[in-house]
XYZ file of C-alpha atoms in Angstrom:
515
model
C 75.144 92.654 138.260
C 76.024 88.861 139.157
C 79.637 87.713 139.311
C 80.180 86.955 135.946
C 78.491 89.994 134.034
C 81.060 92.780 133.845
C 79.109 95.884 132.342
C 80.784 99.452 132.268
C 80.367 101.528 135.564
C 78.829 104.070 134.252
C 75.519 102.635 132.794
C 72.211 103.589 134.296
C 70.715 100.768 135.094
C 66.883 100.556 135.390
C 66.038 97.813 138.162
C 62.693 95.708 137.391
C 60.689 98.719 136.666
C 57.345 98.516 136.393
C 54.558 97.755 133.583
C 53.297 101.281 133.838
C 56.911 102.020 134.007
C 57.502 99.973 130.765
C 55.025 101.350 129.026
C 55.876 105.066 129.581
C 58.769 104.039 128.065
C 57.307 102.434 125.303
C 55.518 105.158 124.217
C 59.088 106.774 123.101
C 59.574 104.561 120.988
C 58.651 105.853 117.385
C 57.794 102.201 115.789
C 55.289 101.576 118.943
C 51.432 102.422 118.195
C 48.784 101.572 120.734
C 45.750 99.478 118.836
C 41.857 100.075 119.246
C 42.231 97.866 122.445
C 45.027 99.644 124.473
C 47.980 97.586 124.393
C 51.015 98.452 122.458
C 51.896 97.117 118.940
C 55.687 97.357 117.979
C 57.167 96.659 114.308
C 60.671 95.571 114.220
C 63.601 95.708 111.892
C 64.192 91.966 112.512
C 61.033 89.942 112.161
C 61.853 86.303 113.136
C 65.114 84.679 114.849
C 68.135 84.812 113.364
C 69.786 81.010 113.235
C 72.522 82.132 110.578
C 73.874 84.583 113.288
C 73.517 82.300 116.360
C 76.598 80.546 117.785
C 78.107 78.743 120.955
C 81.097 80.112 122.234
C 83.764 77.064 122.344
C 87.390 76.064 121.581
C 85.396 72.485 121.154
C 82.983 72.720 118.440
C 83.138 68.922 117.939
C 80.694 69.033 120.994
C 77.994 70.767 119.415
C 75.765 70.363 116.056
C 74.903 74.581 115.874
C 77.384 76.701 114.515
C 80.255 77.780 116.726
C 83.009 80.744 117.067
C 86.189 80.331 119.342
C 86.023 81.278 122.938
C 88.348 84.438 121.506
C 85.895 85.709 119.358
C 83.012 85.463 121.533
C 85.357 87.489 124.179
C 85.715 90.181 121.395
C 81.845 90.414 121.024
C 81.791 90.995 124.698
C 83.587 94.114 124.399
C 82.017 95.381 121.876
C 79.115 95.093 123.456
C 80.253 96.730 126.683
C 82.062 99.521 125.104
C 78.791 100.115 123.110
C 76.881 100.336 126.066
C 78.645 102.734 128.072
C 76.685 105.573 129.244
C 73.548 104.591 128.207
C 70.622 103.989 130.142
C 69.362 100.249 130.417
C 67.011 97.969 131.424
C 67.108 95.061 133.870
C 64.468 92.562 134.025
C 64.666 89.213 136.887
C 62.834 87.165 137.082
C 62.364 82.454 136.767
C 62.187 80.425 134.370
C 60.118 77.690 136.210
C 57.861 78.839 139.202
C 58.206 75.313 141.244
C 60.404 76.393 144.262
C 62.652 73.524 143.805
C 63.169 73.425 140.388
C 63.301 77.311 139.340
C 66.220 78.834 136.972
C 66.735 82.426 138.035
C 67.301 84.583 135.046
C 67.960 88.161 133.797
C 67.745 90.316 130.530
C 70.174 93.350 130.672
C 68.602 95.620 127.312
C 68.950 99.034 126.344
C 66.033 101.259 127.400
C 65.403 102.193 123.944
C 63.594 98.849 123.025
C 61.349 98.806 126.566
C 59.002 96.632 124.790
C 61.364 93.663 124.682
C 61.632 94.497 128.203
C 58.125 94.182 129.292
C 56.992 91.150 127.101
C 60.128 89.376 128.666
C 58.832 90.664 131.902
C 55.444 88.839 131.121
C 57.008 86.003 130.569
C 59.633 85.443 133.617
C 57.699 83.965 137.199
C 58.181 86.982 139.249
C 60.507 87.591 141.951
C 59.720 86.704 145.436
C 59.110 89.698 147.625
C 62.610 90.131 149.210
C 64.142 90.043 146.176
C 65.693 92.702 144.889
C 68.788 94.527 142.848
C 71.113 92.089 144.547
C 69.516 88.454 142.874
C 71.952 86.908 141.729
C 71.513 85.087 138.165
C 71.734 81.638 136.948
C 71.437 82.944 133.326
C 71.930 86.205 131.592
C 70.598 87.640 128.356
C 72.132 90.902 127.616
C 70.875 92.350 124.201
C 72.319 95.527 122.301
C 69.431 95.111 119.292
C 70.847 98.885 117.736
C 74.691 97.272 118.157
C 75.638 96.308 113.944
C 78.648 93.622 114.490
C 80.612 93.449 110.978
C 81.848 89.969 109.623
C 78.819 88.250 110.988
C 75.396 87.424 108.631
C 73.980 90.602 108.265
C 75.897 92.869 111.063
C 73.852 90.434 113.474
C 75.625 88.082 115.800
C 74.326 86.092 118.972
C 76.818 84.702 121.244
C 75.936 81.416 123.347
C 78.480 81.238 126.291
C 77.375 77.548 127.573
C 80.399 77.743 130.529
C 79.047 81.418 131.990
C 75.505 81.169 131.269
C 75.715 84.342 129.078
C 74.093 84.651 126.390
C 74.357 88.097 124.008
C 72.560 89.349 121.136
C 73.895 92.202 119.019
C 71.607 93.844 116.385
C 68.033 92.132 116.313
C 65.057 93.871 117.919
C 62.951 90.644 117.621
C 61.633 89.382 120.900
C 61.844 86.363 120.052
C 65.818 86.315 120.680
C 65.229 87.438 124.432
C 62.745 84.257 125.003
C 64.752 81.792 123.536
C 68.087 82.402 124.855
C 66.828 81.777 128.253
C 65.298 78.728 127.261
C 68.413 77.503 125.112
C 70.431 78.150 127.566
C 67.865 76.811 130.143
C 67.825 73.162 127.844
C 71.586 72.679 128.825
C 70.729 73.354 132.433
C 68.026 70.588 132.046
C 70.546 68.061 130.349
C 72.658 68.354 133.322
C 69.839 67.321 135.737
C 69.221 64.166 133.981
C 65.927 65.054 131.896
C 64.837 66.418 128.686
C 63.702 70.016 127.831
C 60.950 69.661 125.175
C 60.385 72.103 122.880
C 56.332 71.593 123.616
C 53.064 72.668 124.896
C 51.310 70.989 127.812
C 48.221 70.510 129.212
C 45.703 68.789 130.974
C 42.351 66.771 129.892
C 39.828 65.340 131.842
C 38.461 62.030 131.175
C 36.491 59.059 132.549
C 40.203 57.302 133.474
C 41.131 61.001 135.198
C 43.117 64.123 134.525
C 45.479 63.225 131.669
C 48.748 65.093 131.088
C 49.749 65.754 127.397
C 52.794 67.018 125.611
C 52.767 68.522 122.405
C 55.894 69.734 120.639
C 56.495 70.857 117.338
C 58.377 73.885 115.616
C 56.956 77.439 115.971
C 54.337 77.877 113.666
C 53.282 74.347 112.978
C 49.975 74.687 115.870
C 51.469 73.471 119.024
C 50.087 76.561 120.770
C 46.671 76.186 118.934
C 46.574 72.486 119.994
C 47.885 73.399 123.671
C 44.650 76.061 124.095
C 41.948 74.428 121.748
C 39.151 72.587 124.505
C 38.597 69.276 124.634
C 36.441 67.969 127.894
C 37.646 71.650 129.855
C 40.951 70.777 129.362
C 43.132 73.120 131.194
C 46.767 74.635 129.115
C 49.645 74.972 131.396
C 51.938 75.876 129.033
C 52.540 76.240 125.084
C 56.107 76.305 124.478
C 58.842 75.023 126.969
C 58.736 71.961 129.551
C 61.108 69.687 131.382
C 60.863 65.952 131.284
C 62.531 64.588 134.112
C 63.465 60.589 134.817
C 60.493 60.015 136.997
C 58.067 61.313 134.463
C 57.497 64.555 136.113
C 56.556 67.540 134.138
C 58.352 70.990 135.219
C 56.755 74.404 133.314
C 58.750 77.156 132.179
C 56.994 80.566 131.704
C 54.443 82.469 133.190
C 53.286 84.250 129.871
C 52.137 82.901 126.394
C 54.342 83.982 122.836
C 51.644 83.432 120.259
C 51.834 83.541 116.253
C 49.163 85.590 115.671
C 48.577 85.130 111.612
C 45.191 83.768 111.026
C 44.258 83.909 114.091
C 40.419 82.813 114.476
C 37.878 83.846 117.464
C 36.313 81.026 116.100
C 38.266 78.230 116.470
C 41.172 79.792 118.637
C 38.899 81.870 121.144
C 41.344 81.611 123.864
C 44.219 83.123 121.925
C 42.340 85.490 120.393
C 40.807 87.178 123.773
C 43.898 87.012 125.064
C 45.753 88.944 122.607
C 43.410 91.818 122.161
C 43.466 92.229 126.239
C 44.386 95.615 126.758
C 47.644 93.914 129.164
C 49.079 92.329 126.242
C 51.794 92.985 123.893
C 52.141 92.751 120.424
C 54.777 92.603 117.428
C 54.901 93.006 113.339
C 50.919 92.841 113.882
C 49.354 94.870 111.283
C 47.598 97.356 112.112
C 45.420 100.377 109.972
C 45.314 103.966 111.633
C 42.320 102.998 113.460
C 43.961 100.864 115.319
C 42.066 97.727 113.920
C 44.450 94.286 114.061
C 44.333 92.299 111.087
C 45.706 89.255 111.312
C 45.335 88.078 107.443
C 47.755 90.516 105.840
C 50.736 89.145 105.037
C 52.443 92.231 103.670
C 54.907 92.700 106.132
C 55.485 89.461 107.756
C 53.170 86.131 108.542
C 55.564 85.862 112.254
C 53.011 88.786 114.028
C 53.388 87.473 117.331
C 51.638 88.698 120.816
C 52.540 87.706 124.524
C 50.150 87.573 127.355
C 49.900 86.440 130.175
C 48.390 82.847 131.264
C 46.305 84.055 133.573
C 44.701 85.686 130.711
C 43.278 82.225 130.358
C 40.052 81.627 131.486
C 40.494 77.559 132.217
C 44.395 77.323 132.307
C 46.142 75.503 135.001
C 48.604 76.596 137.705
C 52.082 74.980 136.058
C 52.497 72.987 139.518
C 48.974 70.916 138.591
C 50.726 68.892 136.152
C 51.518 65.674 137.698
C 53.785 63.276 135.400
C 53.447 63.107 131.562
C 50.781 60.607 130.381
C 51.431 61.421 126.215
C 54.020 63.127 123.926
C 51.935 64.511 120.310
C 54.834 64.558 117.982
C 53.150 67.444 115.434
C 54.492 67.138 111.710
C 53.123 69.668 109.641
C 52.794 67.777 106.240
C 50.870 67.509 103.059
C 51.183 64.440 101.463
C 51.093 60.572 103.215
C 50.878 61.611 106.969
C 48.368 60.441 108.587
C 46.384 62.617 110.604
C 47.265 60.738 113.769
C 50.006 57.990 114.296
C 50.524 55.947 117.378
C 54.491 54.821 117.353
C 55.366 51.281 118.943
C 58.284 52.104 121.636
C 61.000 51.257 119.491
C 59.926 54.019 116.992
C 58.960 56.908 119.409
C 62.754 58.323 119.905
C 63.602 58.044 115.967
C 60.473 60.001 115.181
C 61.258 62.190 117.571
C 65.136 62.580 116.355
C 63.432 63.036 112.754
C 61.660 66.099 113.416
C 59.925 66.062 110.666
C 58.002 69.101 109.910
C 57.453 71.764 107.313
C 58.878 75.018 108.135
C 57.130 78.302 108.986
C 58.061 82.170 109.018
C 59.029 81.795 113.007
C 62.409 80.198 111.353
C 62.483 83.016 108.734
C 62.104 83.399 104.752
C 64.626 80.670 104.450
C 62.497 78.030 106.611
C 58.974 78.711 105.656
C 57.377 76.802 103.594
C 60.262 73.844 103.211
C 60.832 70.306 104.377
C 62.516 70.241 107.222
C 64.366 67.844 109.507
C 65.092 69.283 113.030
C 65.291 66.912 115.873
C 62.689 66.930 118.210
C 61.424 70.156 116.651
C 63.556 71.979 118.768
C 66.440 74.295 117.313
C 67.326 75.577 120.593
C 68.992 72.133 121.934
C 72.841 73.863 122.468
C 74.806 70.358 122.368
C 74.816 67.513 120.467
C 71.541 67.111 118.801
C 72.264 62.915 118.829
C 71.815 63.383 122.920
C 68.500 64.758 122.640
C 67.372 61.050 121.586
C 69.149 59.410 123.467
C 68.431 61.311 126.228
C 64.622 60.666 124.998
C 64.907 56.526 124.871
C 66.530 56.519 128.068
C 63.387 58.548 129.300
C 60.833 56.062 127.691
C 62.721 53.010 129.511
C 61.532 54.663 132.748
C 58.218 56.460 131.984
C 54.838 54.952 131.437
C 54.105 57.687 128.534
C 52.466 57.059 125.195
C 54.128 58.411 121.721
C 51.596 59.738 118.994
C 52.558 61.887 115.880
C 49.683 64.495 114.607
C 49.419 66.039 111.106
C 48.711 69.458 111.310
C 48.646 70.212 107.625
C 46.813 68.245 104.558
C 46.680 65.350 103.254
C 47.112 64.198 99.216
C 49.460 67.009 98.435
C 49.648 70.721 98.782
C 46.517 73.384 98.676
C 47.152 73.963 95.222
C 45.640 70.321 94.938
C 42.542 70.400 94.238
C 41.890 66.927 95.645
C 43.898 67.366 98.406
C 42.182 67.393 102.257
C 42.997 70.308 104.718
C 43.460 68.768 108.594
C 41.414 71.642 110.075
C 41.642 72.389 113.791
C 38.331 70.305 114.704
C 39.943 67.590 113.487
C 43.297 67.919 115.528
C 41.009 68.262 118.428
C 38.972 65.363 118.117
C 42.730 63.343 118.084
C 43.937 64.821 121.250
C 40.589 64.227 122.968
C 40.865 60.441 121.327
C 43.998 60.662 122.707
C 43.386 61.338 126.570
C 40.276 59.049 126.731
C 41.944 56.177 124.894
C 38.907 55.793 122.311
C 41.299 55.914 119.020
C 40.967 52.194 117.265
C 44.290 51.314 115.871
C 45.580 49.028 113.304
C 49.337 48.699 111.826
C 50.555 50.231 108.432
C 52.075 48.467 106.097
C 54.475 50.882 105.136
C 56.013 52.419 107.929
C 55.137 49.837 110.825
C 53.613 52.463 113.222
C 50.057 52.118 113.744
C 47.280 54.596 112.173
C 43.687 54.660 113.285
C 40.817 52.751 111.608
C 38.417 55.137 113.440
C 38.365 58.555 115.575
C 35.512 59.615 117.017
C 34.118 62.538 115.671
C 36.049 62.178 112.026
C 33.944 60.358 110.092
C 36.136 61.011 106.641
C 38.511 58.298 106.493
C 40.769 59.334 104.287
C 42.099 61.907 106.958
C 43.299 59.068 108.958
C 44.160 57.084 106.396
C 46.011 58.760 103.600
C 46.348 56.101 101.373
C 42.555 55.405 100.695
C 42.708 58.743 99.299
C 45.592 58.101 96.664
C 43.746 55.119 95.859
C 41.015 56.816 95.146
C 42.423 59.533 93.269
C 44.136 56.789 90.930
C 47.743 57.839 92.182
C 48.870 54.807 94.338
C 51.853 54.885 92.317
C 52.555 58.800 93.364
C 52.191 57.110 97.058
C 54.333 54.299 96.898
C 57.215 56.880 95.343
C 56.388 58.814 98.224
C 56.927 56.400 100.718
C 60.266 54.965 99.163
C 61.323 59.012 99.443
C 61.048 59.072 102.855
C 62.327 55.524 103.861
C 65.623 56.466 101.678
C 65.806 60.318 103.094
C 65.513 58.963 106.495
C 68.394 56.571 106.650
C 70.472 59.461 104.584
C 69.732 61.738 107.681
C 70.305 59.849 110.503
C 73.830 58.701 108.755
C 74.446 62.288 109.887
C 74.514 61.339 113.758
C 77.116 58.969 114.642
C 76.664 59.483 118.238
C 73.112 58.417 117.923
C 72.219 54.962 120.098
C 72.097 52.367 116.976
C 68.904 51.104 118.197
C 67.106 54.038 117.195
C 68.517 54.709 114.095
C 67.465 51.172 112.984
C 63.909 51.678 112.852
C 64.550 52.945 109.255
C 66.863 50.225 107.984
């Protein structure tokens, strides 16, 4: 173990075993079942991340917007953990977070061997160790997960414990993978703060055009199609990543993992080919994917859970890009999954690209559980896995933008004139979305300013000929509700300033973009 992970002496501890290894194991497991294509499909108790349990371990919670417990408590959790796991046989997984040499976070998951499958689609994930490496690497950052451990007095027997000072993170009863990933990365988005730059909750990759290779960030809250936009082709565009980057002061992009977690409901070979081929590969894994006794994935059924997720490996991907191909960042696509006066592309003047991106503004999916999906939501810089002030994340962001040449867009990837139920309301499909990042890249979007909010909308998009997909409004006007619009619009400009009142650490000169 490193230094500062005291586990009992008498666990068995499995070293980096493996994926045959890992799957042997997997096939223990009595909630595993291997689909028509090979690869192993696990359904769990806990079937999204648990935010209600989630907390930083500090005697200074004035330091931190998430949820906190004393540095007392979160030494209590310890030991239950540890006494719980005496005896028992577990699981260590190394690996980086990050495969440039100079940049890399080494990191370990500790689980017990009884949920191998976390195990091995955390494996996928990690940039493997370096040949010489071996039970003695020592850590940066350490998961350690007990997900058949009930802790009492916490939201329901479930409690994760953020240790910001050790690097430590624990989870106690949640067999969701989910909790693995992002407590590396949480944890990871601290390390990044220290180093000057921003970790982005966001997809990345790279388009060719006429001007050259163009480097594009895309973040947005799980669910809401910032892997779909990462992998969807324009001009052989290569995806380097769909979830986690680092923005650092001279523009440079760093890459975080190796592997791909994917929401797999309505999942398309259509229009999401890449996705789709890679998640029926026989070397991927799945979870909460249904699944008849054939063995036949259905990705439509929503009688279980809408979070099915899978995680493959990049390499999976035919035309995806080695992470140290990215170069600096040439866009950030702020996605805000709406369905009423949001355009389908936005680009925002410098003074409004950090307050956007401190709004968050999105509507919620079942990645954030039954309490997110489906509702407004207001989470800055789509990313709920920032473990400090949330206020520094756009700060951090307009600092950033005072030293990097990067553009600021925000993308609609939900409907326009209200919700499906609607009947004259317009769906943004995927072809859509992808003719606005390929606009994007090659700089063929024609812009004009709205009236309303100041930031400027398009007045043309090649290959979107319907208008009112770009421009909202025409389509209220059309409908005869411009007065449903304009109450719209006052909405938001009131909620706005009522939200950012909430950030007194914020600089001013964001927040006043809404005043």
């Amino acid at each position: 173990m490193n230094n500062s992970v005291q586990l009992p002496d008498d666990c068995t501890f499995l070293y980096n075993p493996s994926f045959e290894q890992l799957d042997e194991m997997i096939a223990t497991m009595p909630n595993a079942k291997k689909t028509k294509y090979g690869n192993w499909n696990v359904s769990t108790r806990v079937t999204s991340r648990s935010a209600p349990s989630t907390f930083i371990i500090t005697d200074h919670p004035e330091n931190h917007t998430m949820q906190s417990i004393s540095r007392g408590k979160g030494d209590e959790v310890a030991q239950l953990q540890n006494d719980y796991l005496k005896g028992k046989e577990v699981v260590v997984i190394d690996g980086y977070i990050g495969d440039d040499l100079s940049f890399r976070t080494k990191a370990r998951l500790i689980i017990e061997k009884s949920t191998a499958n976390i195990a091995a689609m955390q494996k996928m994930m990690y940039y493997p160790l370096e040949s010489y490496e071996n039970e003695n690497f020592q850590a940066e950052l350490t998961i350690i997960m007990t997900p058949n451990l009930a802790v009492q007095g916490y939201p329901d027997d479930r409690v994760i414990t953020v240790d910001l000072e050790n690097n430590i993170t624990r989870v106690c009863n949640s067999d969701y993978f989910g909790e693995s990933k992002k407590a590396g990365l949480r944890m990871w988005n601290n390390i990044i703060y220290k180093r000057g730059g921003l970790a982005l909750h966001a997809g990345c990759k790279i388009v060719p055009t006429n001007q050259g290779d163009k480097t594009l960030l895309i973040i947005g809250l799980s669910g809401t199609g910032k892997t779909t936009t990462t992998f969807t082709s324009q001009n052989n565009s290569k995806p380097v990543q769909d979830d986690f980057i680092a923005l650092m002061p001279n523009g440079r992009v760093y890459a975080t993992e190796a592997g791909c977690f994917a929401k797999t409901f309505g999942l398309n070979p259509e229009t999401e080919a890449a996705i789709h081929s890679a998640t029926i590969s026989k070397e991927a894994y799945l979870e909460n994917v249904s699944q008849n006794e054939e063995g036949e994935l259905d990705f439509f059924d929503t009688s279980y859970t809408k979070n099915g997720r899978a995680v493959f490996s990049l390499k999976e991907i035919k035309n995806a890009a080695p992470a140290n191909e990215t170069g600096k960042a040439d866009a950030l696509i702020i996605l805000n999954r709406n369905s009423n006066v949001i355009p389908a592309v936005t680009k925002l003047p410098s003074e409004q690209a950090a307050a956007y991106f401190m709004l968050g503004e999105t509507t919620g999916t079942s990645a954030g559980g039954k309490s997110e999906a489906g509702k407004a939501l207001r989470i800055p810089g789509t990313n709920p896995f920032f473990p400090l002030l949330d206020d520094m994340q756009g700060n951090r962001l307009k600092e950033l933008l005072e030293k990097i040449d990067m553009e600021v867009f925000m993308m609609n990837t939900g409907r326009v004139g209200g919700p499906k139920e609607n009947d004259v309301s317009k769906k943004i499909k995927i072809p859509h979305s992808s003719a606005v990042v390929k606009g994007i890249a090659e700089g063929t979007i024609q812009w004009e300013q709205d009236p309303d909010f100041g930031y400027m909308i398009a007045s043309s998009v090649p290959k979107i000929k319907d208008i009112e997909i770009i421009q909202p409004k025409k389509l209220y006007e059309r409908t005869d509700r411009l007065d449903e619009y304009n109450k719209i619009v006052e909405k938001l400009k009131k909620e706005r300033l009522e939200y950012f009142a909430k950030y007194p650490h914020l600089d001013p000169k964001i927040s006043a973009v809404f005043r």
